[in-house]
Short mmCIF file of C-alpha atoms in Angstrom, two decimals:
data_model
loop_
_atom_site.label_atom_id
_atom_site.label_comp_id
_atom_site.label_asym_id
_atom_site.label_seq_id
_atom_site.Cartn_x
_atom_site.Cartn_y
_atom_site.Cartn_z
CA MET R 1 -0.05 -0.06 0.15
CA SER R 2 2.35 2.76 -1.14
CA GLY R 3 1.73 5.97 -3.05
CA GLU R 4 0.78 9.57 -1.80
CA GLY R 5 -2.44 10.92 -0.13
CA GLN R 6 -3.38 14.29 1.13
CA VAL R 7 -5.53 15.13 4.08
CA ARG R 8 -6.92 18.66 4.32
CA PRO R 9 -8.53 19.37 7.68
CA GLY R 10 -9.04 23.05 6.94
CA GLY R 11 -9.40 25.44 9.81
CA GLY R 12 -11.34 28.59 8.77
CA PRO R 13 -10.98 30.99 5.86
CA ALA R 14 -7.25 31.62 6.23
CA ALA R 15 -5.68 30.01 3.31
CA ARG R 16 -6.50 26.43 3.29
CA GLY R 17 -3.83 24.71 1.12
CA ALA R 18 -1.41 27.52 1.42
CA ARG R 19 2.26 27.06 0.62
CA ASP R 20 4.98 28.94 2.13
CA GLY R 21 6.70 31.42 -0.03
CA GLN R 22 3.90 31.25 -2.54
CA GLY R 23 1.40 33.51 -1.02
CA ALA R 24 -1.84 32.32 0.57
CA ARG R 25 -5.20 31.60 -0.66
CA ASP R 26 -7.27 34.41 0.89
CA GLY R 27 -3.90 35.97 2.02
CA ARG R 28 -1.37 38.40 0.68
CA GLU R 29 2.28 38.66 1.45
CA GLU R 30 3.21 41.79 3.27
CA GLN R 31 5.12 44.34 1.17
CA GLY R 32 7.76 46.81 2.37
CA GLY R 33 11.32 46.67 3.50
CA ARG R 34 13.48 44.26 5.57
CA ASP R 35 11.38 42.64 8.34
CA PRO R 36 13.87 42.03 11.30
CA LEU R 37 11.23 39.48 12.87
CA TYR R 38 11.09 37.32 9.81
CA GLU R 39 14.92 37.40 9.60
CA ARG R 40 14.85 35.77 12.96
CA LEU R 41 12.00 33.44 12.29
CA LYS R 42 13.39 31.95 8.89
CA GLY R 43 16.52 31.13 10.87
CA TYR R 44 14.69 28.37 12.47
CA ALA R 45 14.03 26.48 9.17
CA GLY R 46 15.88 23.12 9.18
CA ARG R 47 15.69 23.04 12.98
CA PRO R 48 14.09 19.93 14.82
CA ALA R 49 10.70 20.37 16.14
CA ALA R 50 10.64 17.04 17.70
CA VAL R 51 13.42 14.40 18.64
CA ALA R 52 13.13 10.70 19.15
CA GLY R 53 9.53 10.68 19.53
CA ARG R 54 7.71 7.35 20.32
CA GLY R 55 4.20 6.56 19.92
CA LYS R 56 2.31 6.01 23.02
CA ASP R 57 0.81 2.71 21.81
CA PRO R 58 2.04 0.14 19.12
CA VAL R 59 -0.40 0.14 16.25
CA ASN R 60 -3.36 -1.91 17.48
CA LEU R 61 -6.72 -3.34 16.33
CA PRO R 62 -8.91 -1.54 18.82
CA MET R 63 -7.70 2.17 17.58
CA ILE R 64 -8.19 0.70 14.13
CA ARG R 65 -11.62 -0.27 14.91
CA HIS R 66 -12.55 2.90 16.71
CA TRP R 67 -11.18 5.02 13.70
CA CYS R 68 -13.15 3.09 11.08
CA GLU R 69 -16.38 3.40 13.24
CA ALA R 70 -16.04 6.88 13.33
CA MET R 71 -15.11 7.39 9.65
CA GLY R 72 -17.84 4.90 8.51
CA ASP R 73 -14.93 2.83 6.78
CA ALA R 74 -15.86 -0.65 6.43
CA HIS R 75 -13.16 -1.99 3.99
CA PRO R 76 -12.04 -5.56 4.94
CA ALA R 77 -8.51 -4.73 4.71
CA TYR R 78 -8.70 -3.12 8.16
CA ARG R 79 -10.37 -6.31 9.86
CA GLY R 80 -9.20 -9.67 10.79
CA ALA R 81 -5.76 -11.40 11.21
CA ASP R 82 -4.02 -9.72 8.44
CA ALA R 83 -5.41 -6.35 9.13
CA VAL R 84 -3.45 -3.28 8.35
CA ALA R 85 -4.06 0.28 9.64
CA PRO R 86 -6.01 2.93 7.46
CA PRO R 87 -3.30 4.98 5.77
CA THR R 88 -4.85 8.31 7.08
CA MET R 89 -4.19 7.02 10.57
CA LEU R 90 -0.74 8.00 10.06
CA GLN R 91 -0.73 10.88 12.42
CA ALA R 92 -2.83 9.05 15.13
CA TRP R 93 -0.01 6.86 16.20
CA THR R 94 2.35 9.86 17.03
CA MET R 95 -0.34 12.06 18.99
CA GLY R 96 0.44 12.71 22.72
CA GLY R 97 -3.12 12.92 23.71
CA LEU R 98 -4.22 15.12 26.72
CA SER R 99 -0.97 14.59 28.51
CA GLY R 100 1.03 15.50 25.53
CA HIS R 101 4.63 14.48 24.45
CA GLU R 102 7.96 15.49 26.15
CA ASP R 103 9.76 15.34 22.73
CA ARG R 104 9.19 18.75 21.61
CA SER R 105 12.41 20.27 20.91
CA GLU R 106 13.50 23.52 22.48
CA ALA R 107 14.00 25.33 18.97
CA TYR R 108 10.35 24.57 18.31
CA GLY R 109 9.15 26.12 21.61
CA GLU R 110 11.36 29.23 21.02
CA LEU R 111 10.00 29.78 17.75
CA LEU R 112 6.40 29.77 18.99
CA GLY R 113 7.48 31.97 21.98
CA LEU R 114 8.94 34.38 19.54
CA LEU R 115 5.80 34.58 17.49
CA ASP R 116 3.64 35.03 20.69
CA GLY R 117 5.99 37.71 21.91
CA ALA R 118 5.31 39.61 18.59
CA GLY R 119 1.52 39.65 19.04
CA TYR R 120 0.82 36.66 17.01
CA THR R 121 -0.71 34.77 19.87
CA SER R 122 -3.72 33.01 17.90
CA VAL R 123 -3.30 29.66 15.78
CA VAL R 124 -5.35 27.77 13.36
CA ALA R 125 -4.44 24.64 11.43
CA THR R 126 -4.52 25.24 7.64
CA ASP R 127 -3.75 22.00 5.92
CA CYS R 128 -1.64 19.19 6.07
CA GLU R 129 -0.01 16.58 3.38
CA GLN R 130 0.69 12.97 4.00
CA GLU R 131 2.80 10.39 2.07
CA TYR R 132 2.30 6.68 2.60
CA LEU R 133 5.25 4.56 2.09
CA ARG R 134 4.38 1.10 3.72
CA PRO R 135 1.30 -0.17 5.75
CA LEU R 136 1.27 -0.14 9.28
CA ARG R 137 0.12 -3.42 11.02
CA PRO R 138 -0.92 -4.22 14.68
CA GLY R 139 2.13 -4.57 16.74
CA ASP R 140 4.39 -2.11 14.76
CA GLU R 141 6.31 0.36 17.28
CA ILE R 142 6.06 3.92 16.13
CA THR R 143 8.83 6.39 16.26
CA PHE R 144 9.17 9.79 14.76
CA GLU R 145 11.13 12.94 14.27
CA ALA R 146 9.95 16.40 12.96
CA VAL R 147 11.84 19.35 11.59
CA VAL R 148 10.68 22.93 11.10
CA GLU R 149 10.51 22.80 7.30
CA SER R 150 9.68 26.49 6.72
CA VAL R 151 8.46 29.75 8.09
CA SER R 152 6.55 32.16 5.71
CA PRO R 153 7.11 35.81 5.30
CA ARG R 154 4.30 37.93 7.10
CA LYS R 155 1.12 37.34 5.45
CA THR R 156 -2.44 39.21 5.63
CA THR R 157 -5.35 36.57 5.77
CA ARG R 158 -9.06 37.17 6.47
CA LEU R 159 -8.30 35.97 10.05
CA GLY R 160 -5.54 38.34 10.61
CA THR R 161 -1.90 38.92 9.99
CA GLY R 162 0.90 36.35 10.80
CA HIS R 163 3.26 33.65 9.72
CA PHE R 164 2.63 30.09 8.29
CA VAL R 165 4.67 27.57 10.12
CA THR R 166 5.27 24.34 8.42
CA THR R 167 6.62 21.16 9.92
CA ARG R 168 7.48 17.75 8.38
CA MET R 169 7.32 14.50 10.52
CA ASP R 170 9.04 11.28 9.47
CA VAL R 171 6.99 8.36 10.94
CA ARG R 172 8.96 5.07 11.09
CA ALA R 173 7.95 1.62 12.09
CA GLY R 174 10.42 -0.83 13.52
CA GLY R 175 13.02 1.69 12.13
CA GLU R 176 11.84 1.73 8.76
CA LEU R 177 10.27 4.79 7.22
CA ALA R 178 6.49 4.37 7.10
CA GLY R 179 5.29 7.70 5.81
CA THR R 180 5.80 11.35 5.96
CA HIS R 181 3.33 14.04 7.81
CA ARG R 182 3.78 17.65 6.83
CA PHE R 183 1.68 20.02 8.88
CA ARG R 184 1.04 23.70 8.36
CA ILE R 185 -0.38 26.21 10.95
CA LEU R 186 -1.01 29.99 10.87
CA LYS R 187 0.22 31.92 13.95
CA TYR R 188 -1.66 35.20 13.59
CA ALA R 189 -2.95 38.25 15.38
CA PRO R 190 -6.62 38.33 15.09
CA ALA R 191 -8.23 41.00 12.78
CA ALA R 192 -10.74 43.46 14.21
CA ARG R 193 -14.04 42.20 13.82
CA PRO R 194 -16.12 44.27 11.36
CA ALA R 195 -19.18 46.11 12.57
CA LYS R 196 -22.38 44.24 11.85
CA SER R 197 -24.33 45.07 8.88
CA PRO R 198 -28.11 46.14 9.32
CA ASP R 199 -28.80 43.80 6.35
CA ARG R 200 -28.22 40.01 7.39
CA PRO R 201 -25.94 38.42 4.70
CA ARG R 202 -27.12 35.39 2.88
CA ARG R 203 -26.10 32.17 3.98
CA PRO R 204 -23.39 30.27 1.52
CA ARG R 205 -25.24 28.11 -1.07
CA PRO R 206 -24.57 24.30 -0.64
CA VAL R 207 -22.64 22.66 -3.56
CA ILE R 208 -25.07 20.58 -5.60
CA ASN R 209 -23.85 18.11 -8.19
CA ARG R 210 -24.99 15.02 -9.89
CA ASP R 211 -24.03 12.77 -6.87
CA ASN R 212 -26.02 14.69 -4.33
CA ALA R 213 -28.77 16.39 -6.27
CA GLY R 214 -31.47 13.81 -5.13
CA PHE R 215 -30.66 14.66 -1.47
CA TRP R 216 -31.34 18.28 -1.84
CA GLU R 217 -34.48 17.69 -4.03
CA GLY R 218 -35.72 15.78 -1.17
CA VAL R 219 -34.78 18.64 1.45
CA ALA R 220 -36.90 21.14 -0.66
CA GLY R 221 -39.86 18.69 -0.35
CA HIS R 222 -39.35 18.37 3.45
CA ARG R 223 -38.07 14.83 3.07
CA LEU R 224 -34.69 13.32 4.26
CA PRO R 225 -33.77 10.52 1.67
CA ILE R 226 -30.94 8.06 2.35
CA GLN R 227 -29.06 6.16 -0.26
CA ARG R 228 -29.30 2.21 -0.19
CA CYS R 229 -27.08 -0.02 -2.30
CA THR R 230 -29.43 -2.16 -4.22
CA ALA R 231 -26.68 -4.92 -4.46
CA CYS R 232 -25.97 -5.51 -0.59
CA GLY R 233 -28.75 -3.40 1.04
CA THR R 234 -26.13 -1.05 3.00
CA LEU R 235 -27.48 2.40 3.72
CA ARG R 236 -25.13 5.27 3.37
CA PHE R 237 -24.78 9.04 4.30
CA PRO R 238 -23.52 11.23 2.99
CA TRP R 239 -24.64 10.57 -0.67
CA LEU R 240 -21.78 8.79 -2.66
CA PRO R 241 -21.61 7.42 -6.21
CA GLY R 242 -20.76 3.84 -5.12
CA CYS R 243 -21.12 1.59 -1.94
CA ASN R 244 -18.24 1.59 0.64
CA ASP R 245 -19.07 -2.10 1.47
CA CYS R 246 -19.33 -3.79 -1.99
CA GLY R 247 -18.32 -1.21 -4.46
CA SER R 248 -21.67 -1.33 -6.39
CA ALA R 249 -22.88 1.81 -8.16
CA GLU R 250 -26.34 0.95 -8.18
CA TRP R 251 -28.72 2.25 -5.46
CA ASP R 252 -32.05 3.55 -4.52
CA THR R 253 -33.26 5.43 -1.66
CA VAL R 254 -35.39 5.17 1.56
CA GLU R 255 -36.77 8.19 3.59
CA ALA R 256 -35.59 8.84 6.89
CA SER R 257 -38.18 8.81 9.77
CA GLY R 258 -36.67 11.90 11.19
CA GLU R 259 -36.15 10.37 14.51
CA GLY R 260 -32.56 10.20 16.10
CA SER R 261 -30.03 10.97 18.87
CA VAL R 262 -26.88 13.09 19.42
CA TYR R 263 -23.87 11.02 18.63
CA SER R 264 -21.28 13.70 19.24
CA TYR R 265 -21.35 17.58 18.92
CA VAL R 266 -19.37 20.76 18.92
CA VAL R 267 -20.25 24.26 19.99
CA MET R 268 -19.24 26.79 17.39
CA HIS R 269 -17.84 29.90 18.84
CA HIS R 270 -15.33 31.27 16.28
CA PRO R 271 -14.88 32.39 13.78
CA PRO R 272 -17.99 34.40 13.35
CA PHE R 273 -18.73 34.29 9.70
CA PRO R 274 -21.32 36.60 8.14
CA ALA R 275 -24.64 35.20 8.27
CA PHE R 276 -23.80 32.87 11.36
CA ASP R 277 -24.13 34.13 14.88
CA PRO R 278 -22.11 31.84 17.18
CA PRO R 279 -22.16 30.13 19.62
CA TYR R 280 -24.43 27.44 18.35
CA ALA R 281 -24.54 23.62 18.69
CA VAL R 282 -23.80 21.50 15.66
CA GLY R 283 -24.48 17.60 16.10
CA LEU R 284 -23.39 14.48 14.45
CA ILE R 285 -26.71 12.84 14.68
CA GLU R 286 -27.39 9.06 14.52
CA LEU R 287 -30.53 8.69 12.68
CA ALA R 288 -32.93 5.69 13.53
CA GLU R 289 -31.84 4.00 10.34
CA GLY R 290 -28.36 3.86 11.62
CA VAL R 291 -26.57 6.39 9.54
CA ARG R 292 -25.26 9.58 10.93
CA MET R 293 -25.33 13.02 9.51
CA VAL R 294 -24.37 16.60 10.67
CA GLY R 295 -26.93 19.15 11.53
CA ASN R 296 -27.68 21.89 13.88
CA VAL R 297 -29.14 21.04 17.28
CA VAL R 298 -32.09 23.52 17.95
CA GLY R 299 -34.72 23.88 20.71
CA VAL R 300 -32.31 23.97 23.77
CA PRO R 301 -29.58 26.39 24.73
CA TYR R 302 -26.38 25.27 23.13
CA ASP R 303 -24.60 24.56 26.32
CA LYS R 304 -27.55 22.12 27.17
CA VAL R 305 -26.76 19.88 24.25
CA ARG R 306 -25.78 16.38 25.30
CA ILE R 307 -24.62 13.32 23.97
CA GLY R 308 -27.57 10.61 23.63
CA MET R 309 -30.04 13.48 23.66
CA PRO R 310 -33.09 12.37 21.60
CA VAL R 311 -33.83 14.74 18.71
CA ARG R 312 -36.33 14.99 15.62
CA LEU R 313 -35.88 16.28 12.20
CA GLU R 314 -37.30 19.57 11.04
CA PHE R 315 -36.66 21.92 8.22
CA GLN R 316 -35.49 25.57 8.94
CA ARG R 317 -35.87 28.34 6.41
CA VAL R 318 -32.53 30.18 6.12
CA ASP R 319 -33.74 32.68 3.54
CA GLU R 320 -36.21 33.00 0.51
CA GLU R 321 -34.45 30.40 -1.40
CA LEU R 322 -33.01 27.71 1.22
CA GLU R 323 -34.09 25.32 3.77
CA LEU R 324 -31.82 23.22 5.68
CA PRO R 325 -32.43 20.00 7.73
CA VAL R 326 -31.95 20.67 11.46
CA PHE R 327 -32.64 18.37 14.61
CA ARG R 328 -34.87 19.83 17.41
CA ALA R 329 -34.18 18.36 20.95
CA VAL R 330 -37.09 16.34 22.08
CA GLU R 331 -38.66 17.65 25.26
CA GLY R 332 -38.32 15.39 28.30
CA GLY R 333 -35.71 13.13 26.42
CA ASP R 334 -32.84 11.95 28.73
CA ALA R 335 -29.41 12.50 27.36
CA GLY R 336 -26.48 10.01 27.62
CA ASP R 337 -22.90 10.53 28.36
CA GLU R 338 -22.19 14.27 29.12
CA GLY R 339 -18.50 14.59 28.88
CA ASN R 340 -17.55 13.67 25.44
CA ALA R 341 -18.33 16.80 23.39
CA GLY R 342 -16.50 16.83 20.12
CA ASN R 343 -13.74 19.32 19.48
CA GLY R 344 -13.46 20.15 15.81
CA ARG R 345 -14.66 22.09 13.03
CA ALA R 346 -18.18 21.90 12.02
CA GLY R 347 -18.47 21.54 8.37
CA GLY R 348 -20.94 21.34 5.34
CA ASP R 349 -24.51 23.04 5.30
CA ALA R 350 -25.70 22.87 8.86
CA SER R 351 -27.78 25.62 9.71
CA GLU R 352 -27.77 27.98 12.66
CA GLY R 353 -28.76 26.76 16.17
CA GLU R 354 -30.38 28.58 18.90
CA ARG R 355 -28.86 31.80 19.86
#
C-alpha cells in the first residue's frame, strides 16, 4: 500500500492549502522593507521540532476499529488477522493525547514563543499532507522525528496577519520509514471584527452536483432521503456515487423517519462568519436508520446539548431560497454521556442553532 495521499483538515478561511513562500489563498504577502522579525524566524527552518519521539501505543486493532467506526469505513483490509491500519491514521499513532509528548524540541518552543511575543498569539491549522510508504500493522512500534521545514514571510489573511509555520514529521515503524506528515499552521494576530451590517448576509449555498442532487431535491420537499445499495442493502450517508461495502454503483433511496439522537457535537464559537451568529451547537446525529449526519441542534440552549439526547428532524428556512435540515431536541428526552463533546470544525451545510 504505497503511494501518496493528502488530508486537508481546513481550519477557517485563512488560506487552506497555502504554500509557504507562494502567498496564501485569501492572504497576501506583506510588502515593504526588511522585516527583522522574519529574519529571525526564517533562521529556524531546518531545526528540529521533535526529537526521538515514540508513539504511546503500538499500532493496534482497537484503535483501528474505533477509527473505522468514526469514519464509516468498512473496508475488509482493516479487519481480521491480516489487518492493516488505514493509511490516514498515520498521525494518530504519533499523537500525545491530553498529557502531551515530552519530545518537542527547545528550538520549536523558542519559535512559537517568538511569535507569541510579537503578538501572533492565535493559531489555526490550515492544511496537512501525508505520504504513505508502507502499511502499518498491529504490533508495529512507532517512532518519529519532526523538523521545522519553513516559516513564511508575514501574510495578511481574512483571520488576521501572521506567519505560516510548516513542520515535516517522518514516521517510522521498526526503524523503517512508513510515511511523512507535513503540517502547516498560521500563527496570527486576530483582525478586528467588522461592525455588523444592518442587512443580514445570505448563507453560503450548498454545493449541489449530480451525486447529491437527489438529496437536496428531497430536502426541498421536506424529506430526508438516504441512499441504499441495491446490491448489498447497505444504507449510506452522505450521498456517494458507489457503495463503501461492496463497490456497487447501483442504488435507490429510503426516506428517514426523522428520529435520532446526538452521537457527538461541537459548540461553534469562532470564527464569526457573516450570516452565522455563534455560539451554536452542531451535532453528529445518529438517525434511527443507523446512518449519521451533521446538522444543527435547536430547541435548547447550546450549552444544554448532551450526547445521547433524542432529537427529531425538522426543516428551517434560512432565506427566501434555502431550507436546511436541523434537529430539534425532544422535550423530556434523557441524554446519555455528558463529557464527550467533540472538538473540531463543524462543516457542510448545517444551519444555525439557537442563539
